[in-house]
Amino acid sequence: MPRPHETGPIYLDCDTGIDDALTLGYLVAEGADLVGVGTVSGNVSAELGARNTLDVLALAGRADVSVAVGAHDPIGGTFQGGAPSVHGANGIGDVELPRSPAAPTGETAAAMLSRLARAHPGRLHVLAVGPLTNLALALEADPELPELVAGVTIMGGAALVPGNVTAVAEANIHNDVVAAARVLEAPWPVTVVGLDVTMEARFEQRHLDALLAGPPVAVALGRMLETYFRYYTPVLGRPACALHDPLAAAVALGAVEPTLAPVVPMEVDTTGGPGRGQTLVDLRSRYLGYPPLPGARHRIVLEVPQGFGDDLAAALLRLSD
Ligand code: BDR
Ligand code: CA
């Protein structure tokens, strides 16, 4: 896997969101070549997500990064209002950030993705940490996209663990199952960082305390995290939170090397039944004797080394005004 400085240009698609905000800070702290960010409705509306993204980027010293507002509604559906009980009413823990003077570009996120893929042929990496609507719309508008993009990393799904919105469905997949299915069917290499590993990557109380005692950017992120901790403390049984989107970013950058990540078929249940949104990961190849499975293209991250929370906190503490 490439190290951060070798990863090449990155397009981030997000629904900012507290863990999305941490991801923006992490990418900046790691010196990632962030060439554009598109937003999508998920934790908050795409419009509010763009405002949050601009404000977090400005706080982290990167007001120069272009931000495009993406899809408001999932394909064939309607945005259901987000997750205020997890991320606060404004998506960033009800923290009021200084307003960035920057505004979103006039283009859609799908148009931005296509434009950036053509500006960096064979080099652009797509990191998607929200519902996959923008990626699906870009594939529809620009069928050559899979040949132009170096790779895609998504935070989404659950292979061997429960979902987080239904018994089997993870939020980013569940919020636009049609888009997720299209993105996984497209002929590009996808790395899937799902709940199997993101629920085990944690900030503990000591990480939160360190951020709250740090420089102003870290304090702002720490205050957002207080809301996230309020949601996750009863879920995890102690003061802590899961680090979904930042872990996906670390895998995309090569800063976290998965220790188990088979390349196997994966598809999304788009039916209307109780399995809607489930990611069906075909792991039969773990046993000897099954014939090679067609469609084995997706790299499913099932195990990563422990300790990412320490690395993330250290990175965020490096951010200064
Ligand atoms: C995913 O859903 C969102 O709430 C988070 O930002 C993350 O991308 C976790 O299921
Ligand atoms: Ca997200």
Coordinates of C-alpha atoms and ligand atoms in Angstrom, one line a residue:
M1 CA 0.0 0.0 0.0
P2 CA 1.3 3.5 -0.7
R3 CA 2.2 5.8 2.2
P4 CA 0.1 9.0 2.5
H5 CA 2.4 11.1 0.3
E6 CA 2.4 8.5 -2.4
T7 CA -1.4 8.0 -2.6
G8 CA -2.0 10.6 -5.2
P9 CA -4.9 13.0 -5.6
I10 CA -8.0 12.2 -3.5
Y11 CA -11.6 13.1 -4.1
L12 CA -13.6 12.8 -0.8
D13 CA -17.4 12.2 -0.9
C14 CA -19.0 12.7 2.5
D15 CA -22.0 13.6 4.6
T16 CA -20.4 15.8 7.3
G17 CA -21.2 14.4 10.2
I18 CA -18.9 14.2 13.2
D19 CA -16.8 11.3 12.1
D20 CA -16.7 12.9 8.6
A21 CA -15.4 16.1 10.3
L22 CA -12.6 14.1 12.0
T23 CA -11.8 12.6 8.6
L24 CA -11.4 16.0 7.0
G25 CA -9.1 17.0 9.9
Y26 CA -7.1 13.7 9.5
L27 CA -6.6 14.1 5.8
V28 CA -5.4 17.6 6.3
A29 CA -3.1 16.6 9.1
E30 CA -1.6 13.7 7.1
G31 CA -0.9 16.1 4.2
A32 CA -3.2 14.2 1.8
D33 CA -3.6 15.7 -1.7
L34 CA -7.2 16.5 -1.3
V35 CA -8.3 17.9 -4.7
G36 CA -12.0 18.1 -4.1
V37 CA -14.8 17.2 -1.7
G38 CA -18.4 16.5 -2.7
T39 CA -21.3 16.2 -0.2
V40 CA -24.3 13.9 -0.1
S41 CA -27.3 13.7 2.2
G42 CA -26.8 11.2 5.0
N43 CA -26.0 12.4 8.5
V44 CA -27.4 15.8 7.4
S45 CA -28.6 17.2 4.0
A46 CA -26.0 17.6 1.3
E47 CA -26.4 21.4 1.6
L48 CA -25.7 21.5 5.3
G49 CA -23.0 18.9 4.8
A50 CA -21.3 21.3 2.4
R51 CA -21.5 24.1 4.9
N52 CA -20.0 21.9 7.6
T53 CA -17.3 20.7 5.2
L54 CA -16.3 24.2 4.2
D55 CA -16.2 25.4 7.9
V56 CA -14.1 22.3 9.1
L57 CA -11.7 22.7 6.2
A58 CA -11.3 26.4 7.0
L59 CA -10.7 25.6 10.6
A60 CA -8.0 23.1 9.6
G61 CA -6.4 25.7 7.4
R62 CA -7.6 24.4 4.0
A63 CA -10.2 26.9 3.0
D64 CA -8.7 26.5 -0.5
V65 CA -10.2 23.0 -1.1
S66 CA -13.1 23.0 -3.5
V67 CA -16.4 21.7 -2.1
A68 CA -19.4 20.7 -4.3
V69 CA -23.0 20.1 -3.1
G70 CA -24.1 16.7 -4.3
A71 CA -27.4 14.8 -4.3
H72 CA -30.1 15.8 -1.8
D73 CA -32.1 12.6 -2.3
P74 CA -31.1 9.0 -2.7
I75 CA -31.8 7.4 -6.1
G76 CA -35.5 6.7 -6.4
G77 CA -36.2 8.0 -2.9
T78 CA -36.4 10.9 -0.5
F79 CA -33.9 12.1 2.1
Q80 CA -35.3 11.1 5.5
G81 CA -33.8 13.9 7.6
G82 CA -30.5 12.5 8.8
A83 CA -29.2 11.4 12.2
P84 CA -29.6 14.3 14.7
S85 CA -29.6 11.9 17.6
V86 CA -26.1 10.7 16.6
H87 CA -24.5 13.9 15.1
G88 CA -26.5 16.7 16.7
A89 CA -29.1 18.9 14.8
N90 CA -26.4 20.6 12.7
G91 CA -24.4 17.5 12.1
I92 CA -21.3 18.6 14.0
G93 CA -22.5 18.1 17.5
D94 CA -24.2 21.5 17.6
V95 CA -20.8 23.2 17.7
E96 CA -20.9 26.6 16.0
L97 CA -17.8 26.9 13.9
P98 CA -16.6 30.2 12.5
R99 CA -18.2 30.5 9.1
S100 CA -15.7 30.0 6.2
P101 CA -15.7 32.8 3.6
A102 CA -15.6 30.1 1.0
A103 CA -18.7 28.9 -0.9
P104 CA -19.5 25.7 -2.7
T105 CA -18.5 25.5 -6.4
G106 CA -21.5 25.7 -8.7
E107 CA -21.0 22.2 -10.0
T108 CA -22.6 19.0 -8.7
A109 CA -20.5 16.6 -6.7
A110 CA -21.0 14.0 -9.5
A111 CA -19.7 16.6 -12.1
M112 CA -16.7 17.4 -9.8
L113 CA -15.8 13.7 -9.5
S114 CA -15.9 13.2 -13.3
R115 CA -13.9 16.4 -13.9
L116 CA -11.2 15.4 -11.4
A117 CA -11.0 11.9 -12.8
R118 CA -10.3 13.4 -16.2
A119 CA -7.8 15.9 -14.8
H120 CA -5.9 13.1 -13.1
P121 CA -6.3 10.1 -15.4
G122 CA -5.4 6.8 -13.7
R123 CA -4.3 8.6 -10.5
L124 CA -7.4 9.8 -8.7
H125 CA -8.5 7.9 -5.6
V126 CA -12.1 8.1 -4.5
L127 CA -12.8 8.0 -0.8
A128 CA -16.5 7.8 -0.1
V129 CA -17.7 8.0 3.6
G130 CA -21.4 8.7 3.1
P131 CA -24.2 7.2 1.0
L132 CA -23.0 6.4 -2.6
T133 CA -25.5 8.5 -4.5
N134 CA -22.9 10.9 -6.1
L135 CA -20.7 8.1 -7.2
A136 CA -23.6 6.3 -8.8
L137 CA -24.7 9.5 -10.6
A138 CA -21.2 10.1 -11.8
L139 CA -21.0 6.5 -13.2
E140 CA -24.3 7.1 -15.0
A141 CA -23.2 10.4 -16.5
D142 CA -19.7 9.2 -17.3
P143 CA -19.4 5.5 -18.1
E144 CA -15.6 5.9 -18.6
L145 CA -15.2 6.8 -15.0
P146 CA -14.0 3.3 -13.8
E147 CA -11.1 3.4 -16.3
L148 CA -10.1 6.8 -15.2
V149 CA -10.1 6.3 -11.5
A150 CA -7.2 4.5 -9.7
G151 CA -9.3 3.1 -6.9
V152 CA -12.3 3.5 -4.6
T153 CA -12.4 3.1 -0.9
I154 CA -15.8 3.2 0.8
M155 CA -16.9 3.2 4.5
G156 CA -19.9 1.0 4.4
G157 CA -21.5 -2.3 5.0
A158 CA -21.1 -5.2 7.4
A159 CA -19.8 -8.5 6.4
L160 CA -19.8 -10.7 9.5
V161 CA -21.3 -8.3 12.1
P162 CA -24.7 -6.7 12.7
G163 CA -25.8 -3.6 10.9
N164 CA -26.3 -0.3 12.7
V165 CA -29.7 0.8 11.2
T166 CA -31.3 -2.6 10.9
A167 CA -30.2 -6.0 12.0
V168 CA -28.2 -6.3 8.8
A169 CA -27.8 -2.9 7.2
E170 CA -25.2 -0.2 7.8
A171 CA -26.2 3.4 7.4
N172 CA -24.3 4.5 4.3
I173 CA -25.5 1.5 2.3
H174 CA -29.0 1.6 3.7
N175 CA -29.4 5.3 2.9
D176 CA -29.1 4.6 -0.8
V177 CA -29.2 0.9 -1.6
V178 CA -29.6 1.4 -5.4
A179 CA -26.5 3.6 -5.6
A180 CA -24.5 1.2 -3.4
A181 CA -25.4 -1.7 -5.7
R182 CA -24.4 0.3 -8.8
V183 CA -21.1 1.3 -7.3
L184 CA -20.3 -2.2 -6.4
E185 CA -21.3 -3.5 -9.8
A186 CA -19.1 -1.0 -11.7
P187 CA -15.7 -2.4 -13.0
W188 CA -13.4 -0.5 -10.7
P189 CA -11.4 -1.8 -7.7
V190 CA -13.3 -1.1 -4.5
T191 CA -11.9 -1.5 -0.9
V192 CA -14.7 -1.8 1.6
V193 CA -14.1 -0.7 5.2
G194 CA -17.2 -1.7 7.1
L195 CA -18.6 -2.1 10.6
D196 CA -16.5 -5.3 11.0
V197 CA -13.5 -3.0 11.6
T198 CA -14.9 0.5 12.2
M199 CA -16.9 -0.5 15.3
E200 CA -13.6 -1.8 16.8
A201 CA -11.6 1.3 16.0
R202 CA -12.2 3.7 19.0
F203 CA -11.6 6.9 20.6
E204 CA -11.6 6.4 24.4
Q205 CA -12.0 9.0 27.1
R206 CA -8.3 9.7 27.2
H207 CA -8.3 10.6 23.5
L208 CA -11.2 13.0 24.0
D209 CA -9.5 14.6 27.0
A210 CA -6.3 15.0 25.0
L211 CA -8.2 16.8 22.2
L212 CA -10.0 19.1 24.6
A213 CA -6.7 20.1 26.1
G214 CA -5.1 20.7 22.7
P215 CA -4.9 23.5 20.2
P216 CA -8.2 25.3 19.1
V217 CA -8.8 23.0 16.1
A218 CA -8.5 19.9 18.3
V219 CA -10.8 21.5 21.0
A220 CA -13.5 22.2 18.4
L221 CA -13.3 18.6 17.2
G222 CA -13.3 17.4 20.8
R223 CA -16.5 19.4 21.5
M224 CA -18.2 17.7 18.5
L225 CA -17.0 14.4 19.9
E226 CA -18.7 15.0 23.2
T227 CA -22.0 14.6 21.3
Y228 CA -20.8 11.5 19.5
F229 CA -19.7 10.0 22.9
R230 CA -23.1 10.6 24.3
Y231 CA -24.6 8.5 21.6
Y232 CA -21.9 5.7 21.7
T233 CA -21.4 5.4 25.4
P234 CA -24.5 3.3 26.0
V235 CA -23.8 1.4 22.8
L236 CA -20.2 0.5 23.8
G237 CA -20.7 0.2 27.5
R238 CA -18.1 2.9 28.4
P239 CA -17.2 6.4 27.3
A240 CA -15.9 5.9 23.8
C241 CA -16.9 6.2 20.2
A242 CA -16.4 4.3 16.9
L243 CA -14.1 5.8 14.3
H244 CA -15.9 4.8 11.1
D245 CA -14.9 7.3 8.4
P246 CA -11.4 8.1 9.7
L247 CA -10.4 4.4 9.6
A248 CA -11.6 4.2 6.0
A249 CA -9.4 7.3 5.2
A250 CA -6.4 5.7 6.9
V251 CA -6.8 2.5 4.9
A252 CA -7.1 4.6 1.7
L253 CA -3.9 6.5 2.6
G254 CA -2.1 3.3 3.4
A255 CA -1.5 4.5 7.0
V256 CA -3.4 1.5 8.3
E257 CA -2.5 -1.8 6.6
P258 CA -5.3 -4.4 6.9
T259 CA -4.2 -7.7 8.3
L260 CA -7.1 -9.6 6.7
A261 CA -8.8 -8.3 3.6
P262 CA -9.9 -11.0 1.1
V263 CA -10.8 -10.1 -2.5
V264 CA -14.2 -11.7 -2.8
P265 CA -17.6 -11.0 -4.4
M266 CA -20.0 -8.6 -2.6
E267 CA -23.4 -7.4 -3.5
V268 CA -26.1 -5.3 -1.9
D269 CA -29.7 -6.5 -1.1
T270 CA -32.0 -4.0 -2.8
T271 CA -35.2 -5.9 -2.1
G272 CA -37.9 -4.3 0.1
G273 CA -37.7 -7.0 2.8
P274 CA -35.9 -7.2 6.1
G275 CA -32.6 -7.8 4.3
R276 CA -32.7 -4.4 2.5
G277 CA -29.3 -2.8 2.6
Q278 CA -27.4 -5.9 3.7
T279 CA -24.0 -6.4 2.1
L280 CA -23.7 -10.0 1.1
V281 CA -20.0 -10.9 1.2
D282 CA -19.2 -14.3 -0.4
L283 CA -16.5 -15.7 1.9
R284 CA -16.9 -19.4 0.8
S285 CA -13.3 -19.3 -0.5
R286 CA -12.2 -19.5 3.1
Y287 CA -12.8 -23.2 2.7
L288 CA -10.8 -25.4 0.4
G289 CA -12.6 -27.0 -2.5
Y290 CA -15.1 -24.4 -3.7
P291 CA -14.6 -23.5 -7.3
P292 CA -13.3 -20.0 -8.1
L293 CA -16.2 -17.5 -7.5
P294 CA -17.1 -15.2 -10.4
G295 CA -17.1 -11.5 -9.6
A296 CA -14.4 -11.6 -6.9
R297 CA -13.3 -8.0 -7.2
H298 CA -13.9 -6.3 -3.9
R299 CA -11.4 -6.1 -1.1
I300 CA -13.3 -6.5 2.1
V301 CA -11.4 -5.3 5.1
L302 CA -12.1 -7.7 8.0
E303 CA -9.1 -7.1 10.4
V304 CA -6.8 -4.1 11.0
P305 CA -4.1 -3.7 13.7
Q306 CA -5.2 -2.2 17.0
G307 CA -4.2 1.4 18.0
F308 CA -5.7 3.6 15.3
G309 CA -7.3 5.8 17.9
D310 CA -3.8 6.8 19.2
D311 CA -2.6 7.6 15.6
L312 CA -5.8 9.7 14.8
A313 CA -5.6 11.7 18.0
A314 CA -1.9 12.4 17.4
A315 CA -2.7 13.6 13.9
L316 CA -5.6 15.8 15.0
L317 CA -3.4 17.4 17.7
R318 CA -1.0 18.4 15.0
L319 CA -3.6 20.7 13.4
S320 CA -3.2 24.3 14.3
D321 CA -5.0 27.5 13.3
Ligands
BDR1 C1 -21.5 5.7 8.8 O1 -22.8 6.4 8.9 C2 -22.6 7.8 9.2 O2 -23.4 8.1 10.3 C3 -21.1 7.9 9.6 O3 -20.7 9.2 9.3 C4 -20.4 6.8 8.9 O4 -20.1 7.3 7.6 C5 -21.4 4.7 9.8 O5 -22.4 3.7 9.6
CA2 CA -20.1 9.6 7.0

